[in-house]
Amino acid sequence: MQLKGLQGGLYRPLSPEQIETIHDAALTILEQTGMGYENGLEATVEMLEDHGAEVDHKSRRIKFPRHIIEQAIVKAPSQVILCGRQPEHDLDLREDKVHLGTGGAAIKIIDLETKELRATTLEDLYEVSRVVDQLANIHFLVRPCIPTDLKKEDYDINMFYACLKATQKHVMSGVNDEEGLRRVIDLAAMIAGGKDKLAERPFISFITSIAISPLKLCTQSTLIMQEANRNRIPVAISSAPMAGSTSPVTMAGTLAQLHAEELAGIAICQLTTPGAPVLYGGIPGLVNLASMGYAGGPVEFGMMNAAAHQLADHINIPNYNSAGLADSKEPDAQAAWEKSLTLILAAMAGSNYIHHSAGMLESMLTIAHEQFVMDDEIIGNCCRVLKGIEVDAEHLALEVIESVGPGGNYMSSPHTMAHMRREYFQGNGVTNRKSRDRWEKDGGLDAREKAREIAKKLIANRETAYIDPDTDRAIRDKYTIHLKEEK
Amino acid sequence: MTTFNKISQAIVDSDPGQAISLVETAMGNDTPAVDILNKGLLAGMEIVGEKMESEEMFIPEVLMSANAMSQCVDVLKPHLSEEDTGQTKKVVIGTVQGDLHDIGKNLVSMLMESAGMEIYDLGVDVPPDAFVEKISEIKPEIVGISALLTTTMPAMQQTVEAISEAGLREQVKIMVGGAPVTQGFCDEIGADVFAPDANAAAKMAKAL
Ligand code: B12
């Protein structure tokens, strides 16, 4: 069952009038309040000024008259294709087409053998990426964890290397600085067989968290974003306010501020390089009001991220958002409902690129192998919903009903044979529907234990080297690669 | 309900208007300022602390209670001796170089402030030298350092080293915190105290 790129648009929390109201409010915010900036962004600010933005250099505030934003955003492409290494893994981001994958930069992992919590390593990154590569319903890989065993200088190149070696799905990540970006583009070009080939089929892309909510540009991320624009590598322009601490506590207020931050970011990209491929990266979040800690599990998180897709769709730009990042600390029942609810809402909305949707726990701080397996199952189910119910002569099956007649059964009918595997979602084996008797005989494993078993099997499968040996040698000659060579 | 209980209740209810008017009435009745402070206001904040711990109260309510408390203290101040209020601790706090996360650090600052400490907030992306300079200038009892990224944890260590190199290490207690920071890391870099959240941080700072 092909479950990638299905059409959403089934859940629309905002009415057309509400979308207009929020869009208009965002333009007002940019016009009246504007965006703050800091040292190091002078060239960008000058560019904006040249295009008519009003800049107060003393208070470091950029105000955007409406027409600047309106003229800039229409230059952004309404379709972005993020490639896999093979065309079957390409992601066609446009309209209400839905894709889901991993996300985050977790720093802790629940060890697959001991179940103890420990810091994530480069080896973990490679291993969970291999698991993701083999899970059919996870459509792309956003680097899910940080190699905390490396020096900061070695992060960027080694993260991308480990991901690109482990999977042929599209790989996306943030980088620490512009130098890191250049090195990663070089690495990818070596794998692609040249910079042109990479530009033709960009199988990597970048996340740049340009907004420090409320309404401030992050210097480093903005510079990285513009460098990616100039290289025509797609970027997700991330802005992730938290309702109650870095944006208004109300959902509408959070969406308006988020939309303003996104509009400013998109305008900067399009003024830097008209037509640069970008994703509207608004991730409206909230807080646990009792601690101000990040909250990604509430149902409102799903509602707001669904709304973020509508806002992106309103300006005709594909979007990147989040769902499935539970606040639960363990792969337990709470994690399951947090993930299921937020994922189904974001998917039914038609979100184009939903990241954080597999593996995450503890508000983005922790991952677990078994969680990737369980989330693959949840994602698959969500996508099945998008596929809908087919109603045509073949599916109505009037002839079959007639031939079976009253009192018969359909178990051995050819129609059943023909449709059974396509009509219903077939999972990865983690869902158990056996009789209690059989289940007990099979060890009586609960979902988490079953998922651990599946993860172990996937890891034990033979490694596929997605970087050929010659390229691998050339990369290792040029860069300090910490991942061990073929075992 | 006694006057003190009523004042405590106004603090717990995050109601500055009510709290101030009760304090003023009590002063008009010649109630000693130090009793209003201890049996009314501080007793109220004690309850607020408990309700925060049990997640009964939300942070914005806690901050409003703290604000009510500090407005009342301003009213009482002319009538309080240094002995009554105790010596105010000074805290220099900031997020380490290269790190822009400040929500947690700000919350720690606000709760320390509401616990009666004087806060010098250096903001985010603070180089080790800037910590050293401010410590030399202010001579605080406590230095708070925040880091939210594994990539900026080394900067936390460098900050502690810079403080030592400047010969200021003995004069201050160094508190560290932030999502990736642990007790183990705190020990490893030679800081004094690790606190997992803002409430604990304020309590520990008070106890130092
Ligand atoms: C909000 C947020 C942001 C906001 C920050 C807004 C702001 N004004 O602070 C923005 C969007 C700007 C941001 C940017 C980035 N972020 Co960020 N961010 C977060 C997030 C979601 C929540 C942090 C937060 O505010 N928590 C709420 C507060 C109340 O909690 P807290 O900070 O932990 O503080 C409490 C305690 O730790 C303690 N404490 C904190 N400081 C101190 C100090 C002292 C002295 C004491 C005693 C105690 C103490 O008390 C506090 C209150 O209880 C975390 C994930 C998470 N769950 O933590 C990621 C996270 C920290 N970010 C992460 C990343 C990767 C980044 C970026 C690099 C983005 C990127 N490329 O994608 C940039 C880096 C920018 C920079 N140079 O700093 C990663 C870190 C991975 C790593 N390497 O360590 C995390 C873990 C998310 C993830 N898994 O992807 N981020």
PDB file of N, CA, C and O in Angstrom, chain B residues 8-58:
ATOM      1  N   SER B   8      -1.736  36.615  53.727  1.00  0.00           N
ATOM      2  CA  SER B   8      -1.197  35.417  53.073  1.00  0.00           C
ATOM      3  C   SER B   8      -2.109  34.992  51.931  1.00  0.00           C
ATOM      4  O   SER B   8      -1.654  34.681  50.827  1.00  0.00           O
ATOM      5  N   GLN B   9      -3.419  34.992  52.237  1.00  0.00           N
ATOM      6  CA  GLN B   9      -4.389  34.544  51.236  1.00  0.00           C
ATOM      7  C   GLN B   9      -4.344  35.443  49.995  1.00  0.00           C
ATOM      8  O   GLN B   9      -4.401  34.955  48.864  1.00  0.00           O
ATOM      9  N   ALA B  10      -4.221  36.758  50.208  1.00  0.00           N
ATOM     10  CA  ALA B  10      -4.165  37.689  49.073  1.00  0.00           C
ATOM     11  C   ALA B  10      -2.937  37.401  48.208  1.00  0.00           C
ATOM     12  O   ALA B  10      -2.980  37.501  46.980  1.00  0.00           O
ATOM     13  N   ILE B  11      -1.846  37.028  48.861  1.00  0.00           N
ATOM     14  CA  ILE B  11      -0.633  36.667  48.108  1.00  0.00           C
ATOM     15  C   ILE B  11      -0.897  35.397  47.305  1.00  0.00           C
ATOM     16  O   ILE B  11      -0.601  35.326  46.112  1.00  0.00           O
ATOM     17  N   VAL B  12      -1.487  34.404  47.964  1.00  0.00           N
ATOM     18  CA  VAL B  12      -1.776  33.138  47.274  1.00  0.00           C
ATOM     19  C   VAL B  12      -2.757  33.371  46.121  1.00  0.00           C
ATOM     20  O   VAL B  12      -2.653  32.742  45.069  1.00  0.00           O
ATOM     21  N   ASP B  13      -3.685  34.304  46.319  1.00  0.00           N
ATOM     22  CA  ASP B  13      -4.659  34.598  45.263  1.00  0.00           C
ATOM     23  C   ASP B  13      -4.064  35.466  44.147  1.00  0.00           C
ATOM     24  O   ASP B  13      -4.780  35.878  43.237  1.00  0.00           O
ATOM     25  N   SER B  14      -2.800  35.794  44.227  1.00  0.00           N
ATOM     26  CA  SER B  14      -2.123  36.636  43.233  1.00  0.00           C
ATOM     27  C   SER B  14      -2.869  37.958  43.054  1.00  0.00           C
ATOM     28  O   SER B  14      -3.114  38.397  41.937  1.00  0.00           O
ATOM     29  N   ASP B  15      -3.233  38.577  44.177  1.00  0.00           N
ATOM     30  CA  ASP B  15      -4.054  39.790  44.126  1.00  0.00           C
ATOM     31  C   ASP B  15      -3.313  40.970  44.773  1.00  0.00           C
ATOM     32  O   ASP B  15      -3.480  41.240  45.971  1.00  0.00           O
ATOM     33  N   PRO B  16      -2.502  41.702  44.019  1.00  0.00           N
ATOM     34  CA  PRO B  16      -1.690  42.772  44.591  1.00  0.00           C
ATOM     35  C   PRO B  16      -2.539  43.870  45.226  1.00  0.00           C
ATOM     36  O   PRO B  16      -2.199  44.360  46.312  1.00  0.00           O
ATOM     37  N   GLY B  17      -3.662  44.227  44.586  1.00  0.00           N
ATOM     38  CA  GLY B  17      -4.517  45.300  45.113  1.00  0.00           C
ATOM     39  C   GLY B  17      -4.981  44.975  46.521  1.00  0.00           C
ATOM     40  O   GLY B  17      -4.809  45.764  47.464  1.00  0.00           O
ATOM     41  N   GLN B  18      -5.530  43.776  46.673  1.00  0.00           N
ATOM     42  CA  GLN B  18      -6.039  43.319  47.959  1.00  0.00           C
ATOM     43  C   GLN B  18      -4.899  43.243  48.985  1.00  0.00           C
ATOM     44  O   GLN B  18      -5.043  43.700  50.119  1.00  0.00           O
ATOM     45  N   ALA B  19      -3.765  42.711  48.564  1.00  0.00           N
ATOM     46  CA  ALA B  19      -2.633  42.538  49.488  1.00  0.00           C
ATOM     47  C   ALA B  19      -2.169  43.886  50.021  1.00  0.00           C
ATOM     48  O   ALA B  19      -1.994  44.057  51.235  1.00  0.00           O
ATOM     49  N   ILE B  20      -2.004  44.861  49.112  1.00  0.00           N
ATOM     50  CA  ILE B  20      -1.515  46.163  49.548  1.00  0.00           C
ATOM     51  C   ILE B  20      -2.502  46.826  50.496  1.00  0.00           C
ATOM     52  O   ILE B  20      -2.126  47.365  51.545  1.00  0.00           O
ATOM     53  N   SER B  21      -3.782  46.740  50.163  1.00  0.00           N
ATOM     54  CA  SER B  21      -4.746  47.419  51.025  1.00  0.00           C
ATOM     55  C   SER B  21      -4.779  46.760  52.412  1.00  0.00           C
ATOM     56  O   SER B  21      -4.890  47.448  53.432  1.00  0.00           O
ATOM     57  N   LEU B  22      -4.631  45.433  52.459  1.00  0.00           N
ATOM     58  CA  LEU B  22      -4.590  44.746  53.763  1.00  0.00           C
ATOM     59  C   LEU B  22      -3.350  45.156  54.552  1.00  0.00           C
ATOM     60  O   LEU B  22      -3.401  45.369  55.764  1.00  0.00           O
ATOM     61  N   VAL B  23      -2.212  45.262  53.843  1.00  0.00           N
ATOM     62  CA  VAL B  23      -0.966  45.643  54.508  1.00  0.00           C
ATOM     63  C   VAL B  23      -1.098  47.056  55.073  1.00  0.00           C
ATOM     64  O   VAL B  23      -0.715  47.328  56.215  1.00  0.00           O
ATOM     65  N   GLU B  24      -1.675  47.955  54.269  1.00  0.00           N
ATOM     66  CA  GLU B  24      -1.816  49.340  54.726  1.00  0.00           C
ATOM     67  C   GLU B  24      -2.734  49.432  55.944  1.00  0.00           C
ATOM     68  O   GLU B  24      -2.457  50.157  56.898  1.00  0.00           O
ATOM     69  N   THR B  25      -3.823  48.660  55.910  1.00  0.00           N
ATOM     70  CA  THR B  25      -4.736  48.639  57.059  1.00  0.00           C
ATOM     71  C   THR B  25      -4.002  48.144  58.316  1.00  0.00           C
ATOM     72  O   THR B  25      -4.111  48.735  59.381  1.00  0.00           O
ATOM     73  N   ALA B  26      -3.257  47.064  58.136  1.00  0.00           N
ATOM     74  CA  ALA B  26      -2.536  46.485  59.273  1.00  0.00           C
ATOM     75  C   ALA B  26      -1.540  47.493  59.847  1.00  0.00           C
ATOM     76  O   ALA B  26      -1.417  47.639  61.080  1.00  0.00           O
ATOM     77  N   MET B  27      -0.855  48.215  58.952  1.00  0.00           N
ATOM     78  CA  MET B  27       0.106  49.217  59.426  1.00  0.00           C
ATOM     79  C   MET B  27      -0.624  50.318  60.192  1.00  0.00           C
ATOM     80  O   MET B  27      -0.134  50.801  61.216  1.00  0.00           O
ATOM     81  N   GLY B  28      -1.813  50.701  59.677  1.00  0.00           N
ATOM     82  CA  GLY B  28      -2.621  51.716  60.343  1.00  0.00           C
ATOM     83  C   GLY B  28      -2.998  51.267  61.749  1.00  0.00           C
ATOM     84  O   GLY B  28      -3.140  52.074  62.665  1.00  0.00           O
ATOM     85  N   ASN B  29      -3.120  49.948  61.943  1.00  0.00           N
ATOM     86  CA  ASN B  29      -3.465  49.395  63.255  1.00  0.00           C
ATOM     87  C   ASN B  29      -2.233  49.132  64.115  1.00  0.00           C
ATOM     88  O   ASN B  29      -2.294  48.352  65.059  1.00  0.00           O
ATOM     89  N   ASP B  30      -1.090  49.710  63.663  1.00  0.00           N
ATOM     90  CA  ASP B  30       0.166  49.567  64.408  1.00  0.00           C
ATOM     91  C   ASP B  30       0.697  48.143  64.499  1.00  0.00           C
ATOM     92  O   ASP B  30       1.395  47.777  65.451  1.00  0.00           O
ATOM     93  N   THR B  31       0.330  47.309  63.569  1.00  0.00           N
ATOM     94  CA  THR B  31       0.927  45.970  63.548  1.00  0.00           C
ATOM     95  C   THR B  31       2.394  46.127  63.140  1.00  0.00           C
ATOM     96  O   THR B  31       2.689  46.831  62.189  1.00  0.00           O
ATOM     97  N   PRO B  32       3.325  45.485  63.843  1.00  0.00           N
ATOM     98  CA  PRO B  32       4.745  45.638  63.495  1.00  0.00           C
ATOM     99  C   PRO B  32       5.031  45.172  62.063  1.00  0.00           C
ATOM    100  O   PRO B  32       4.557  44.111  61.652  1.00  0.00           O
ATOM    101  N   ALA B  33       5.789  45.980  61.353  1.00  0.00           N
ATOM    102  CA  ALA B  33       6.075  45.676  59.962  1.00  0.00           C
ATOM    103  C   ALA B  33       6.730  44.302  59.805  1.00  0.00           C
ATOM    104  O   ALA B  33       6.433  43.554  58.871  1.00  0.00           O
ATOM    105  N   VAL B  34       7.614  43.987  60.736  1.00  0.00           N
ATOM    106  CA  VAL B  34       8.330  42.716  60.629  1.00  0.00           C
ATOM    107  C   VAL B  34       7.375  41.526  60.750  1.00  0.00           C
ATOM    108  O   VAL B  34       7.561  40.494  60.106  1.00  0.00           O
ATOM    109  N   ASP B  35       6.304  41.680  61.530  1.00  0.00           N
ATOM    110  CA  ASP B  35       5.312  40.600  61.637  1.00  0.00           C
ATOM    111  C   ASP B  35       4.495  40.481  60.353  1.00  0.00           C
ATOM    112  O   ASP B  35       4.175  39.378  59.914  1.00  0.00           O
ATOM    113  N   ILE B  36       4.151  41.653  59.778  1.00  0.00           N
ATOM    114  CA  ILE B  36       3.413  41.614  58.504  1.00  0.00           C
ATOM    115  C   ILE B  36       4.250  40.870  57.469  1.00  0.00           C
ATOM    116  O   ILE B  36       3.756  40.017  56.733  1.00  0.00           O
ATOM    117  N   LEU B  37       5.547  41.184  57.472  1.00  0.00           N
ATOM    118  CA  LEU B  37       6.444  40.537  56.506  1.00  0.00           C
ATOM    119  C   LEU B  37       6.495  39.029  56.724  1.00  0.00           C
ATOM    120  O   LEU B  37       6.234  38.253  55.812  1.00  0.00           O
ATOM    121  N   ASN B  38       6.819  38.642  57.936  1.00  0.00           N
ATOM    122  CA  ASN B  38       7.048  37.215  58.186  1.00  0.00           C
ATOM    123  C   ASN B  38       5.771  36.389  58.281  1.00  0.00           C
ATOM    124  O   ASN B  38       5.666  35.335  57.657  1.00  0.00           O
ATOM    125  N   LYS B  39       4.800  36.880  59.064  1.00  0.00           N
ATOM    126  CA  LYS B  39       3.609  36.054  59.310  1.00  0.00           C
ATOM    127  C   LYS B  39       2.571  36.197  58.201  1.00  0.00           C
ATOM    128  O   LYS B  39       1.720  35.339  58.041  1.00  0.00           O
ATOM    129  N   GLY B  40       2.658  37.312  57.451  1.00  0.00           N
ATOM    130  CA  GLY B  40       1.699  37.516  56.363  1.00  0.00           C
ATOM    131  C   GLY B  40       2.295  37.182  55.010  1.00  0.00           C
ATOM    132  O   GLY B  40       1.992  36.155  54.409  1.00  0.00           O
ATOM    133  N   LEU B  41       3.204  38.051  54.567  1.00  0.00           N
ATOM    134  CA  LEU B  41       3.712  37.939  53.194  1.00  0.00           C
ATOM    135  C   LEU B  41       4.529  36.665  52.963  1.00  0.00           C
ATOM    136  O   LEU B  41       4.241  35.883  52.059  1.00  0.00           O
ATOM    137  N   LEU B  42       5.568  36.470  53.799  1.00  0.00           N
ATOM    138  CA  LEU B  42       6.433  35.310  53.574  1.00  0.00           C
ATOM    139  C   LEU B  42       5.689  33.993  53.787  1.00  0.00           C
ATOM    140  O   LEU B  42       5.910  33.023  53.059  1.00  0.00           O
ATOM    141  N   ALA B  43       4.767  34.002  54.765  1.00  0.00           N
ATOM    142  CA  ALA B  43       3.959  32.795  54.982  1.00  0.00           C
ATOM    143  C   ALA B  43       3.137  32.502  53.724  1.00  0.00           C
ATOM    144  O   ALA B  43       2.977  31.351  53.321  1.00  0.00           O
ATOM    145  N   GLY B  44       2.633  33.574  53.105  1.00  0.00           N
ATOM    146  CA  GLY B  44       1.870  33.399  51.861  1.00  0.00           C
ATOM    147  C   GLY B  44       2.746  32.835  50.760  1.00  0.00           C
ATOM    148  O   GLY B  44       2.349  31.892  50.057  1.00  0.00           O
ATOM    149  N   MET B  45       3.946  33.364  50.625  1.00  0.00           N
ATOM    150  CA  MET B  45       4.838  32.878  49.574  1.00  0.00           C
ATOM    151  C   MET B  45       5.235  31.417  49.804  1.00  0.00           C
ATOM    152  O   MET B  45       5.464  30.671  48.868  1.00  0.00           O
ATOM    153  N   GLU B  46       5.309  31.058  51.063  1.00  0.00           N
ATOM    154  CA  GLU B  46       5.599  29.664  51.406  1.00  0.00           C
ATOM    155  C   GLU B  46       4.541  28.742  50.773  1.00  0.00           C
ATOM    156  O   GLU B  46       4.860  27.738  50.150  1.00  0.00           O
ATOM    157  N   ILE B  47       3.279  29.143  50.944  1.00  0.00           N
ATOM    158  CA  ILE B  47       2.174  28.352  50.382  1.00  0.00           C
ATOM    159  C   ILE B  47       2.262  28.351  48.852  1.00  0.00           C
ATOM    160  O   ILE B  47       2.062  27.331  48.203  1.00  0.00           O
ATOM    161  N   VAL B  48       2.576  29.531  48.296  1.00  0.00           N
ATOM    162  CA  VAL B  48       2.712  29.625  46.841  1.00  0.00           C
ATOM    163  C   VAL B  48       3.757  28.619  46.348  1.00  0.00           C
ATOM    164  O   VAL B  48       3.538  27.902  45.376  1.00  0.00           O
ATOM    165  N   GLY B  49       4.872  28.563  47.065  1.00  0.00           N
ATOM    166  CA  GLY B  49       5.943  27.627  46.698  1.00  0.00           C
ATOM    167  C   GLY B  49       5.443  26.188  46.669  1.00  0.00           C
ATOM    168  O   GLY B  49       5.714  25.435  45.731  1.00  0.00           O
ATOM    169  N   GLU B  50       4.653  25.838  47.698  1.00  0.00           N
ATOM    170  CA  GLU B  50       4.123  24.472  47.754  1.00  0.00           C
ATOM    171  C   GLU B  50       3.160  24.210  46.597  1.00  0.00           C
ATOM    172  O   GLU B  50       3.189  23.147  45.979  1.00  0.00           O
ATOM    173  N   LYS B  51       2.304  25.202  46.347  1.00  0.00           N
ATOM    174  CA  LYS B  51       1.310  25.014  45.288  1.00  0.00           C
ATOM    175  C   LYS B  51       1.957  24.965  43.907  1.00  0.00           C
ATOM    176  O   LYS B  51       1.413  24.401  42.963  1.00  0.00           O
ATOM    177  N   MET B  52       3.120  25.599  43.804  1.00  0.00           N
ATOM    178  CA  MET B  52       3.849  25.554  42.541  1.00  0.00           C
ATOM    179  C   MET B  52       4.444  24.163  42.359  1.00  0.00           C
ATOM    180  O   MET B  52       4.365  23.560  41.292  1.00  0.00           O
ATOM    181  N   GLU B  53       5.005  23.658  43.448  1.00  0.00           N
ATOM    182  CA  GLU B  53       5.610  22.325  43.431  1.00  0.00           C
ATOM    183  C   GLU B  53       4.578  21.276  43.016  1.00  0.00           C
ATOM    184  O   GLU B  53       4.864  20.390  42.216  1.00  0.00           O
ATOM    185  N   SER B  54       3.357  21.396  43.550  1.00  0.00           N
ATOM    186  CA  SER B  54       2.334  20.390  43.268  1.00  0.00           C
ATOM    187  C   SER B  54       1.593  20.702  41.965  1.00  0.00           C
ATOM    188  O   SER B  54       0.611  20.044  41.636  1.00  0.00           O
ATOM    189  N   GLU B  55       2.037  21.693  41.243  1.00  0.00           N
ATOM    190  CA  GLU B  55       1.446  22.090  39.958  1.00  0.00           C
ATOM    191  C   GLU B  55       0.002  22.572  40.084  1.00  0.00           C
ATOM    192  O   GLU B  55      -0.744  22.601  39.120  1.00  0.00           O
ATOM    193  N   GLU B  56      -0.397  22.953  41.316  1.00  0.00           N
ATOM    194  CA  GLU B  56      -1.734  23.504  41.507  1.00  0.00           C
ATOM    195  C   GLU B  56      -1.789  24.917  40.953  1.00  0.00           C
ATOM    196  O   GLU B  56      -2.788  25.367  40.428  1.00  0.00           O
ATOM    197  N   MET B  57      -0.686  25.643  41.143  1.00  0.00           N
ATOM    198  CA  MET B  57      -0.612  27.007  40.624  1.00  0.00           C
ATOM    199  C   MET B  57       0.223  27.006  39.353  1.00  0.00           C
ATOM    200  O   MET B  57       1.201  26.262  39.250  1.00  0.00           O
ATOM    201  N   PHE B  58      -0.165  27.838  38.403  1.00  0.00           N
ATOM    202  CA  PHE B  58       0.605  27.988  37.183  1.00  0.00           C
ATOM    203  C   PHE B  58       1.646  29.086  37.358  1.00  0.00           C
ATOM    204  O   PHE B  58       1.458  29.994  38.175  1.00  0.00           O
TER     205      PHE B  58
END
